[in-house]
Structures are given as structure tokens and as C-alpha cells.
Amino acid sequence: MFRRRPFRPPPFRPLGRRPPPPVAPRVRRALRRAHEALERGDAAEAARIFRRLGEEAERRGMPLRAAIAFAEAAYAEAVGGDARRAVEEGERAVEIGAHLGRPGRVAPAVGRVIEALRRGGHEAEAAELEARLDAALEAVGTSRREVADRLAAARGQRRAQLPAKCEACGAPLLPDEVEWHDDTTASCPYCGSPIKAV
């Protein structure tokens, strides 16, 4: 005789956007290689890997991950001194974020590109990328100042501290760039792995 299992309601999940699933191990390894290349000063190799990952994410229908990868490629190009390529990749990231209606999601990463361009003495290129980002943010009714204020307010409410790097892909974890799910859980913006803040 078969016994029927008792009914159990599904586990509680808060409303809101569900985080995308973590990326494949192959992609995590590529992300780790890119971050290691950037740490050792091989910006061209890091930019090449990030660009390839962005193109692959775009082909696979993962636009937010593509935008973040292109922003990282732009940052690597800016650090490496190729200002023109940095602007092209940065504008690509902003364009994808704007198309999704979420340019604020890529604003911190693109802001790091703008800062790197300025540190490298490429003021004209930094101003060009800054104007593109500001226009995209203005189109959705916000500004970089408002994005920064919201992130600072959210940061002030959280008491948990993120680890310095993602264990899965080696990416640096910045509180402004991760996607927080609750006070102690975030996901890596690069590989999507869950991160426990302590």
C-alpha cells in the first residue's frame, strides 16, 4: 500500500527580483584569470577576457552580466592606457544598462572607469564617458549623485562586512556593486555566486 506524503508548503521566498543563477565553472575560471591578470598588471589580457565574457553573455541573453563584463573590460583598458577602447567598452556597458532601464546598476562600475581615465590623464575621454552615463541616468529620472546617495544609505543600514574577494571567481567585492538580497547575503556581480557577509 502506498502512503501519501503530507502536504508541505513551499519555502518562503521574499518578493522581488530573484538573483540570476551562478555562472558555469568555466566562466568562473575565466573571471579568475581576468582578475589575476589585472592584479599582476596585464591589463590587455584582462580586458580581452572580460570583453569575450561580455560578448558571450550577450549572445546567451544575459544582458546585465554582459554590461558588467564590458564595464570591467573598460576599466582594464583604462588602467592599461588605451583610453579610446575604454570609452567604447564603457559606452557599451552604459547602453546595455540603459536598454534594461537600469543604468544605475552599472553606474558604480562605469564610475570606476571614469576615475581610472582621469588618473591616467585622459580627461577628454573621461568627460565623454561621464556625459554618456549622465544622459542614460537622466533618461530614467535619476543622477549619479542620487545613485551614490541611495547606495550610501543602504550601506549605512547594513552592519555586515563583505569579504575582500569572491571565493568562486576572485573578483573584488565592493558593497556598491554587489546585489544585496538581505542584510547578510549578496551575490557576486561577476559570477553570481552567493556571498555571506559577516
Steps between C-alpha positions, in 0.01 A plus 500: 500500500629848412500776754439852392755757617363777719458836332786740564478855379791622288776688684443871552669723244471876534349691212727682261750427234655156526875494457623343179651155544876478545699468180657179376834386649673573168388863521609525865847377401517761222393772745769388743763513222386850402515632857841340554627655175381841616670454839834413341478799263404321177208732423484405130448131583239585763313725256505229233352242739234738635403606147465137389288422809281803431443396140418146608256623767334722240460206261351287778241763594660614827513877442576614855797264526612619155483864612709427810757306296527786248541750786784286637657481153478879486666528840783269390546703181509824703758357739701376202498846341275429199254783564312471170423130554405573861241753385361259238462216751364736767241640261401147407439423870297820544298426186405152625410638845288772338327246275409298810373816670764449772796726421540555874603136533813556287564858619747407779709280268499762222585763763817302579587511127453879496726535806767276341490708180546820700789350700662406169474858372222429246264780601323530161419129489387505865268794427358321195418185696369705792263689268369172356441355848331818624270505195399137556429564868306817423284307252370284786459796734806469721858623524836371615459700821163333572644155424795570731266630773278190478803272517642693796166480684478127434861457612423688822214262583712187455721390782651199325842516333567340162812290444764676289465256208250252364611148586365363173647739240749719688318825421540792740174550688383857546181566698379744232527244221364177649130424493377470859220252574478561875721650772758221486468346154608643167594357163825558316436742210734299278422133555174517698631285787333565834718696743449491875593823673620475859 
